[in-house]
């Protein structure tokens, strides 16, 4: 029996990469999937529908309240209230790595707008919908960089540290609403965007030997944990952060 039948799941940043993998997997488990991405989600939506699943794409800028509210209105009109929110959208794969002294204020502010403010805006908006159902699962995507502290991406690491901190506070604040909030921290994952950016190659190589499981991590390696956190199997798990990274050693 599919584990997410008739549940509506909003997945941000699902037009491509890890988000698209989540979207396909959640739809295969019976969820009504909404891809909320600033990019066009037509490809992933067609794939899901061709496989017999339910999905829509709603062009959304997660930093803009009007855009996020319009996404929720369209979602509820199509599928009813939302029970699962997977906050996956972020500035990541296209990052140009550089020393902290070379980061501009604009780069810093944009990172915080999307990765921190955007996650909060979507969560606070979708919450209204979850309260109608009387339960909910929020899954926030952070990053293993928070624990490892790699150079060249200070603004990104700071933003993903905030995601872990916010998840814990959200979990405490929303437990009374029967809403669980947890974080997944992936290691470097071979999404299309990462594969297209040669800047990640040195990290990929050094991480291969730093991992207990010495192979590249693929987007599908994250699916089992996300599904666990989306289903009733995790109903007593909240405020937690799970590293999915093949056992990276934190040296
Ligand atoms: N790939 C990795 O190695 C890795 C490792 C750790 C964490 N992560 C995290 O996993 C998630 C997905 O990573 P990915 O590799 O697929 O990255 P990606 O950059 O390919 O995908 C991010 C998605 O977010 C969307 N997005 C960006 N700004 C947006 C906005 N303002 N509104 C709506 N959507 C917006 C993009 O269009 C894109 O589809 C991100 O949160 C990333 O930080 C990735």
mmCIF file of C-alpha atoms and ligand atoms in Angstrom:
data_model
loop_
_atom_site.group_PDB
_atom_site.id
_atom_site.type_symbol
_atom_site.label_atom_id
_atom_site.label_comp_id
_atom_site.label_asym_id
_atom_site.label_seq_id
_atom_site.Cartn_x
_atom_site.Cartn_y
_atom_site.Cartn_z
ATOM 1 C CA UNK A 1 0.000 0.000 0.000
ATOM 2 C CA UNK A 2 1.351 3.421 -0.951
ATOM 3 C CA UNK A 3 2.342 5.387 2.136
ATOM 4 C CA UNK A 4 1.167 8.876 1.123
ATOM 5 C CA UNK A 5 -2.131 8.187 -0.616
ATOM 6 C CA UNK A 6 -4.373 11.290 -0.769
ATOM 7 C CA UNK A 7 -1.902 13.425 1.168
ATOM 8 C CA UNK A 8 -0.975 16.753 -0.393
ATOM 9 C CA UNK A 9 2.721 17.569 -0.363
ATOM 10 C CA UNK A 10 4.246 20.915 -1.299
ATOM 11 C CA UNK A 11 7.881 20.512 -2.339
ATOM 12 C CA UNK A 12 9.779 23.740 -2.951
ATOM 13 C CA UNK A 13 12.479 23.822 -5.607
ATOM 14 C CA UNK A 14 11.250 20.600 -7.239
ATOM 15 C CA UNK A 15 11.676 21.636 -10.882
ATOM 16 C CA UNK A 16 15.072 19.920 -10.949
ATOM 17 C CA UNK A 17 17.760 18.261 -8.872
ATOM 18 C CA UNK A 18 17.116 16.746 -5.471
ATOM 19 C CA UNK A 19 13.674 18.388 -5.266
ATOM 20 C CA UNK A 20 12.547 16.682 -8.490
ATOM 21 C CA UNK A 21 13.719 13.332 -7.089
ATOM 22 C CA UNK A 22 11.639 13.948 -3.956
ATOM 23 C CA UNK A 23 8.643 14.920 -6.112
ATOM 24 C CA UNK A 24 8.798 11.721 -8.181
ATOM 25 C CA UNK A 25 9.219 9.556 -5.071
ATOM 26 C CA UNK A 26 6.395 11.203 -3.095
ATOM 27 C CA UNK A 27 4.047 10.932 -6.088
ATOM 28 C CA UNK A 28 4.966 7.257 -6.478
ATOM 29 C CA UNK A 29 3.813 6.816 -2.855
ATOM 30 C CA UNK A 30 0.418 8.292 -3.750
ATOM 31 C CA UNK A 31 0.879 11.928 -2.704
ATOM 32 C CA UNK A 32 -0.618 14.837 -4.611
ATOM 33 C CA UNK A 33 2.597 16.720 -5.309
ATOM 34 C CA UNK A 34 2.959 20.458 -5.814
ATOM 35 C CA UNK A 35 6.296 21.626 -7.184
ATOM 36 C CA UNK A 36 6.764 25.227 -6.045
ATOM 37 C CA UNK A 37 9.796 26.504 -7.914
ATOM 38 C CA UNK A 38 10.890 29.785 -9.426
ATOM 39 C CA UNK A 39 11.679 27.689 -12.533
ATOM 40 C CA UNK A 40 9.118 25.939 -14.720
ATOM 41 C CA UNK A 41 8.253 22.485 -13.307
ATOM 42 C CA UNK A 42 6.636 21.189 -16.522
ATOM 43 C CA UNK A 43 9.161 18.370 -17.067
ATOM 44 C CA UNK A 44 8.882 16.776 -13.636
ATOM 45 C CA UNK A 45 5.093 17.220 -13.593
ATOM 46 C CA UNK A 46 4.767 15.474 -16.984
ATOM 47 C CA UNK A 47 6.988 12.630 -15.808
ATOM 48 C CA UNK A 48 4.892 12.118 -12.685
ATOM 49 C CA UNK A 49 1.621 12.204 -14.618
ATOM 50 C CA UNK A 50 2.990 9.803 -17.248
ATOM 51 C CA UNK A 51 3.764 7.386 -14.410
ATOM 52 C CA UNK A 52 0.158 7.658 -13.170
ATOM 53 C CA UNK A 53 0.781 10.124 -10.334
ATOM 54 C CA UNK A 54 -0.794 13.444 -9.384
ATOM 55 C CA UNK A 55 1.217 16.635 -9.619
ATOM 56 C CA UNK A 56 1.038 20.292 -10.496
ATOM 57 C CA UNK A 57 3.765 22.873 -10.895
ATOM 58 C CA UNK A 58 3.183 26.355 -9.517
ATOM 59 C CA UNK A 59 5.746 28.971 -10.395
ATOM 60 C CA UNK A 60 6.653 30.430 -7.002
ATOM 61 C CA UNK A 61 9.259 32.784 -5.614
ATOM 62 C CA UNK A 62 9.628 31.667 -2.008
ATOM 63 C CA UNK A 63 10.962 35.099 -0.992
ATOM 64 C CA UNK A 64 7.714 36.820 -2.011
ATOM 65 C CA UNK A 65 4.664 36.530 0.260
ATOM 66 C CA UNK A 66 2.174 37.208 -2.555
ATOM 67 C CA UNK A 67 3.720 34.511 -4.691
ATOM 68 C CA UNK A 68 3.709 31.983 -1.834
ATOM 69 C CA UNK A 69 0.091 32.810 -0.908
ATOM 70 C CA UNK A 70 -0.967 32.389 -4.549
ATOM 71 C CA UNK A 71 0.810 29.000 -4.618
ATOM 72 C CA UNK A 72 -1.108 27.851 -1.542
ATOM 73 C CA UNK A 73 -4.432 29.062 -2.976
ATOM 74 C CA UNK A 74 -3.815 27.127 -6.206
ATOM 75 C CA UNK A 75 -2.701 24.058 -4.250
ATOM 76 C CA UNK A 76 -5.820 24.014 -2.066
ATOM 77 C CA UNK A 77 -8.087 24.580 -5.077
ATOM 78 C CA UNK A 78 -6.507 21.597 -6.844
ATOM 79 C CA UNK A 79 -5.800 19.139 -4.031
ATOM 80 C CA UNK A 80 -7.234 20.499 -0.741
ATOM 81 C CA UNK A 81 -5.208 21.332 2.367
ATOM 82 C CA UNK A 82 -1.520 20.551 2.656
ATOM 83 C CA UNK A 83 -0.260 17.926 5.079
ATOM 84 C CA UNK A 84 3.412 17.716 4.040
ATOM 85 C CA UNK A 85 5.838 20.540 3.339
ATOM 86 C CA UNK A 86 9.327 19.764 2.086
ATOM 87 C CA UNK A 87 11.406 22.937 2.189
ATOM 88 C CA UNK A 88 14.045 22.056 -0.394
ATOM 89 C CA UNK A 89 14.444 25.253 -2.479
ATOM 90 C CA UNK A 90 17.678 27.110 -1.909
ATOM 91 C CA UNK A 91 20.554 28.844 -3.586
ATOM 92 C CA UNK A 92 23.092 26.078 -3.863
ATOM 93 C CA UNK A 93 24.214 24.228 -6.965
ATOM 94 C CA UNK A 94 25.287 27.338 -8.935
ATOM 95 C CA UNK A 95 27.364 28.736 -6.060
ATOM 96 C CA UNK A 96 30.707 30.247 -6.996
ATOM 97 C CA UNK A 97 33.036 29.333 -4.163
ATOM 98 C CA UNK A 98 35.123 32.243 -2.856
ATOM 99 C CA UNK A 99 36.864 33.429 0.311
ATOM 100 C CA UNK A 100 34.650 35.241 2.812
ATOM 101 C CA UNK A 101 36.567 38.471 2.153
ATOM 102 C CA UNK A 102 35.361 38.391 -1.471
ATOM 103 C CA UNK A 103 31.671 37.849 -0.758
ATOM 104 C CA UNK A 104 29.582 40.915 -1.575
ATOM 105 C CA UNK A 105 26.762 42.184 0.620
ATOM 106 C CA UNK A 106 24.378 41.408 -2.217
ATOM 107 C CA UNK A 107 25.504 37.763 -2.320
ATOM 108 C CA UNK A 108 25.126 37.525 1.455
ATOM 109 C CA UNK A 109 21.682 39.152 1.516
ATOM 110 C CA UNK A 110 20.331 37.128 -1.409
ATOM 111 C CA UNK A 111 21.441 33.890 0.243
ATOM 112 C CA UNK A 112 19.639 34.814 3.464
ATOM 113 C CA UNK A 113 16.545 35.976 1.555
ATOM 114 C CA UNK A 114 16.096 32.641 -0.174
ATOM 115 C CA UNK A 115 17.534 30.033 2.206
ATOM 116 C CA UNK A 116 16.365 31.555 5.499
ATOM 117 C CA UNK A 117 13.537 34.034 4.937
ATOM 118 C CA UNK A 118 12.040 31.986 2.096
ATOM 119 C CA UNK A 119 11.860 28.845 4.201
ATOM 120 C CA UNK A 120 10.132 30.754 7.002
ATOM 121 C CA UNK A 121 7.651 32.446 4.618
ATOM 122 C CA UNK A 122 6.587 29.177 3.007
ATOM 123 C CA UNK A 123 6.270 27.450 6.373
ATOM 124 C CA UNK A 124 4.190 30.187 7.974
ATOM 125 C CA UNK A 125 1.887 30.297 4.937
ATOM 126 C CA UNK A 126 1.399 26.543 4.574
ATOM 127 C CA UNK A 127 0.850 26.179 8.323
ATOM 128 C CA UNK A 128 -2.628 27.647 7.941
ATOM 129 C CA UNK A 129 -3.451 24.752 5.645
ATOM 130 C CA UNK A 130 -1.958 22.124 7.968
ATOM 131 C CA UNK A 131 -4.028 23.449 10.841
ATOM 132 C CA UNK A 132 -7.153 22.729 8.768
ATOM 133 C CA UNK A 133 -6.116 19.058 8.507
ATOM 134 C CA UNK A 134 -5.112 18.936 12.180
ATOM 135 C CA UNK A 135 -1.656 17.515 11.527
ATOM 136 C CA UNK A 136 1.432 18.089 9.449
ATOM 137 C CA UNK A 137 4.999 17.197 8.588
ATOM 138 C CA UNK A 138 7.580 19.835 7.770
ATOM 139 C CA UNK A 139 10.887 18.579 6.404
ATOM 140 C CA UNK A 140 13.632 21.171 6.031
ATOM 141 C CA UNK A 141 16.722 20.555 3.938
ATOM 142 C CA UNK A 142 19.882 21.826 5.581
ATOM 143 C CA UNK A 143 23.398 20.678 4.686
ATOM 144 C CA UNK A 144 26.281 18.635 6.024
ATOM 145 C CA UNK A 145 28.450 21.731 5.528
ATOM 146 C CA UNK A 146 27.032 23.065 8.811
ATOM 147 C CA UNK A 147 28.861 20.312 10.679
ATOM 148 C CA UNK A 148 31.961 20.089 8.498
ATOM 149 C CA UNK A 149 32.601 23.840 7.938
ATOM 150 C CA UNK A 150 34.134 23.793 4.443
ATOM 151 C CA UNK A 151 35.803 26.981 3.118
ATOM 152 C CA UNK A 152 34.546 29.159 0.275
ATOM 153 C CA UNK A 153 30.830 29.213 1.086
ATOM 154 C CA UNK A 154 30.397 31.067 4.371
ATOM 155 C CA UNK A 155 27.040 32.637 3.480
ATOM 156 C CA UNK A 156 25.637 29.238 2.441
ATOM 157 C CA UNK A 157 26.904 27.477 5.576
ATOM 158 C CA UNK A 158 25.440 30.264 7.750
ATOM 159 C CA UNK A 159 22.072 29.985 6.009
ATOM 160 C CA UNK A 160 21.929 26.212 6.460
ATOM 161 C CA UNK A 161 22.946 26.529 10.116
ATOM 162 C CA UNK A 162 19.926 28.784 10.488
ATOM 163 C CA UNK A 163 17.744 26.076 8.925
ATOM 164 C CA UNK A 164 18.702 23.598 11.673
ATOM 165 C CA UNK A 165 18.162 26.213 14.388
ATOM 166 C CA UNK A 166 14.800 27.318 12.946
ATOM 167 C CA UNK A 167 13.626 23.710 12.613
ATOM 168 C CA UNK A 168 14.184 23.101 16.288
ATOM 169 C CA UNK A 169 12.288 26.249 17.313
ATOM 170 C CA UNK A 170 9.506 25.531 14.829
ATOM 171 C CA UNK A 171 9.207 21.995 16.186
ATOM 172 C CA UNK A 172 8.687 23.270 19.722
ATOM 173 C CA UNK A 173 6.248 25.969 18.619
ATOM 174 C CA UNK A 174 4.166 23.670 16.417
ATOM 175 C CA UNK A 175 4.090 20.455 18.451
ATOM 176 C CA UNK A 176 0.739 21.529 19.944
ATOM 177 C CA UNK A 177 -0.681 21.652 16.400
ATOM 178 C CA UNK A 178 0.334 18.038 15.821
ATOM 179 C CA UNK A 179 2.971 19.200 13.341
ATOM 180 C CA UNK A 180 6.408 17.573 13.331
ATOM 181 C CA UNK A 181 9.383 19.553 12.027
ATOM 182 C CA UNK A 182 12.653 17.829 11.190
ATOM 183 C CA UNK A 183 15.776 18.506 9.166
ATOM 184 C CA UNK A 184 17.775 16.414 6.737
ATOM 185 C CA UNK A 185 21.418 17.399 6.254
ATOM 186 C CA UNK A 186 22.691 15.883 2.988
ATOM 187 C CA UNK A 187 26.322 15.470 2.067
ATOM 188 C CA UNK A 188 27.499 16.579 -1.386
ATOM 189 C CA UNK A 189 24.941 15.038 -3.736
ATOM 190 C CA UNK A 190 25.258 14.562 -7.486
ATOM 191 C CA UNK A 191 22.228 16.629 -8.551
ATOM 192 C CA UNK A 192 22.188 17.989 -12.130
ATOM 193 C CA UNK A 193 23.247 21.391 -10.818
ATOM 194 C CA UNK A 194 26.222 20.009 -8.904
ATOM 195 C CA UNK A 195 27.330 17.949 -11.904
ATOM 196 C CA UNK A 196 27.167 21.072 -14.083
ATOM 197 C CA UNK A 197 29.338 23.193 -11.751
ATOM 198 C CA UNK A 198 33.054 22.258 -11.912
ATOM 199 C CA UNK A 199 33.590 24.187 -8.651
ATOM 200 C CA UNK A 200 32.264 21.172 -6.712
ATOM 201 C CA UNK A 201 34.738 18.667 -8.166
ATOM 202 C CA UNK A 202 37.530 19.150 -5.579
ATOM 203 C CA UNK A 203 34.975 18.707 -2.771
ATOM 204 C CA UNK A 204 33.596 15.593 -4.435
ATOM 205 C CA UNK A 205 37.062 14.054 -4.607
ATOM 206 C CA UNK A 206 38.051 14.895 -1.021
ATOM 207 C CA UNK A 207 34.693 13.726 0.350
ATOM 208 C CA UNK A 208 35.022 10.334 -1.329
ATOM 209 C CA UNK A 209 37.799 9.365 1.083
ATOM 210 C CA UNK A 210 36.242 11.202 4.062
ATOM 211 C CA UNK A 211 33.112 9.035 3.909
ATOM 212 C CA UNK A 212 32.603 5.648 5.547
ATOM 213 C CA UNK A 213 30.645 4.596 2.453
ATOM 214 C CA UNK A 214 33.111 5.599 -0.250
ATOM 215 C CA UNK A 215 30.988 6.448 -3.267
ATOM 216 C CA UNK A 216 29.280 9.549 -4.637
ATOM 217 C CA UNK A 217 25.958 10.343 -3.024
ATOM 218 C CA UNK A 218 22.989 10.430 -5.416
ATOM 219 C CA UNK A 219 19.664 12.266 -4.979
ATOM 220 C CA UNK A 220 17.812 8.966 -4.433
ATOM 221 C CA UNK A 221 19.962 8.327 -1.333
ATOM 222 C CA UNK A 222 17.838 10.994 0.402
ATOM 223 C CA UNK A 223 14.436 9.584 -0.482
ATOM 224 C CA UNK A 224 14.058 6.964 2.266
ATOM 225 C CA UNK A 225 14.750 9.466 5.037
ATOM 226 C CA UNK A 226 12.381 12.051 3.538
ATOM 227 C CA UNK A 227 9.605 9.469 3.219
ATOM 228 C CA UNK A 228 10.157 8.325 6.818
ATOM 229 C CA UNK A 229 9.810 11.933 8.005
ATOM 230 C CA UNK A 230 6.673 12.426 5.870
ATOM 231 C CA UNK A 231 4.762 9.383 7.122
ATOM 232 C CA UNK A 232 3.216 8.344 10.412
ATOM 233 C CA UNK A 233 6.279 6.145 11.033
ATOM 234 C CA UNK A 234 7.916 9.302 12.402
ATOM 235 C CA UNK A 235 4.971 10.678 14.387
ATOM 236 C CA UNK A 236 7.022 10.860 17.620
ATOM 237 C CA UNK A 237 10.107 12.327 15.928
ATOM 238 C CA UNK A 238 10.362 16.114 15.936
ATOM 239 C CA UNK A 239 13.026 18.799 16.245
ATOM 240 C CA UNK A 240 15.656 16.387 14.942
ATOM 241 C CA UNK A 241 18.385 16.726 12.345
ATOM 242 C CA UNK A 242 19.412 13.630 10.420
ATOM 243 C CA UNK A 243 22.695 13.515 8.500
ATOM 244 C CA UNK A 244 22.423 11.543 5.277
ATOM 245 C CA UNK A 245 25.958 11.614 3.907
ATOM 246 C CA UNK A 246 27.481 8.131 3.837
ATOM 247 C CA UNK A 247 29.124 8.749 7.215
ATOM 248 C CA UNK A 248 31.290 11.804 6.608
ATOM 249 C CA UNK A 249 33.996 12.136 9.247
ATOM 250 C CA UNK A 250 33.913 15.579 10.824
ATOM 251 C CA UNK A 251 37.626 16.387 10.913
HETATM 252 N N1 LIG B 1 23.346 18.778 -4.015
HETATM 253 C C1 LIG B 1 24.057 18.825 -2.895
HETATM 254 O O1 LIG B 1 25.258 18.472 -2.838
HETATM 255 C C2 LIG B 1 23.441 19.306 -1.611
HETATM 256 C C3 LIG B 1 24.091 19.060 -0.402
HETATM 257 C C4 LIG B 1 23.525 19.503 0.780
HETATM 258 C C5 LIG B 1 22.309 20.181 0.744
HETATM 259 N N2 LIG B 1 21.718 20.405 -0.443
HETATM 260 C C6 LIG B 1 20.434 21.115 -0.445
HETATM 261 O O2 LIG B 1 19.490 20.334 -1.151
HETATM 262 C C7 LIG B 1 18.558 21.198 -1.823
HETATM 263 C C8 LIG B 1 18.519 20.884 -3.301
HETATM 264 O O3 LIG B 1 19.829 20.900 -3.837
HETATM 265 P P1 LIG B 1 20.126 20.752 -5.409
HETATM 266 O O4 LIG B 1 21.502 20.242 -5.546
HETATM 267 O O5 LIG B 1 19.002 20.054 -6.087
HETATM 268 O O6 LIG B 1 20.163 22.323 -5.766
HETATM 269 P P2 LIG B 1 19.640 23.150 -7.001
HETATM 270 O O7 LIG B 1 20.313 24.484 -6.861
HETATM 271 O O8 LIG B 1 19.811 22.387 -8.253
HETATM 272 O O9 LIG B 1 18.080 23.272 -6.731
HETATM 273 C C9 LIG B 1 17.520 24.271 -5.945
HETATM 274 C C10 LIG B 1 16.126 24.562 -6.483
HETATM 275 O O10 LIG B 1 15.597 25.674 -5.743
HETATM 276 C C11 LIG B 1 14.967 26.545 -6.653
HETATM 277 N N3 LIG B 1 14.929 27.912 -6.147
HETATM 278 C C12 LIG B 1 15.988 28.747 -5.954
HETATM 279 N N4 LIG B 1 15.552 29.949 -5.535
HETATM 280 C C13 LIG B 1 14.195 29.868 -5.445
HETATM 281 C C14 LIG B 1 13.175 30.788 -5.067
HETATM 282 N N5 LIG B 1 13.458 32.054 -4.708
HETATM 283 N N6 LIG B 1 11.895 30.353 -5.074
HETATM 284 C C15 LIG B 1 11.588 29.089 -5.461
HETATM 285 N N7 LIG B 1 12.514 28.184 -5.838
HETATM 286 C C16 LIG B 1 13.802 28.573 -5.834
HETATM 287 C C17 LIG B 1 15.824 26.446 -7.917
HETATM 288 O O11 LIG B 1 15.129 26.925 -9.053
HETATM 289 C C18 LIG B 1 16.132 24.972 -7.961
HETATM 290 O O12 LIG B 1 15.167 24.242 -8.679
HETATM 291 C C19 LIG B 1 19.006 22.622 -1.474
HETATM 292 O O13 LIG B 1 18.341 23.051 -0.311
HETATM 293 C C20 LIG B 1 20.484 22.444 -1.173
HETATM 294 O O14 LIG B 1 20.988 23.484 -0.352
HETATM 295 C C21 LIG B 1 22.244 19.995 -1.629
#
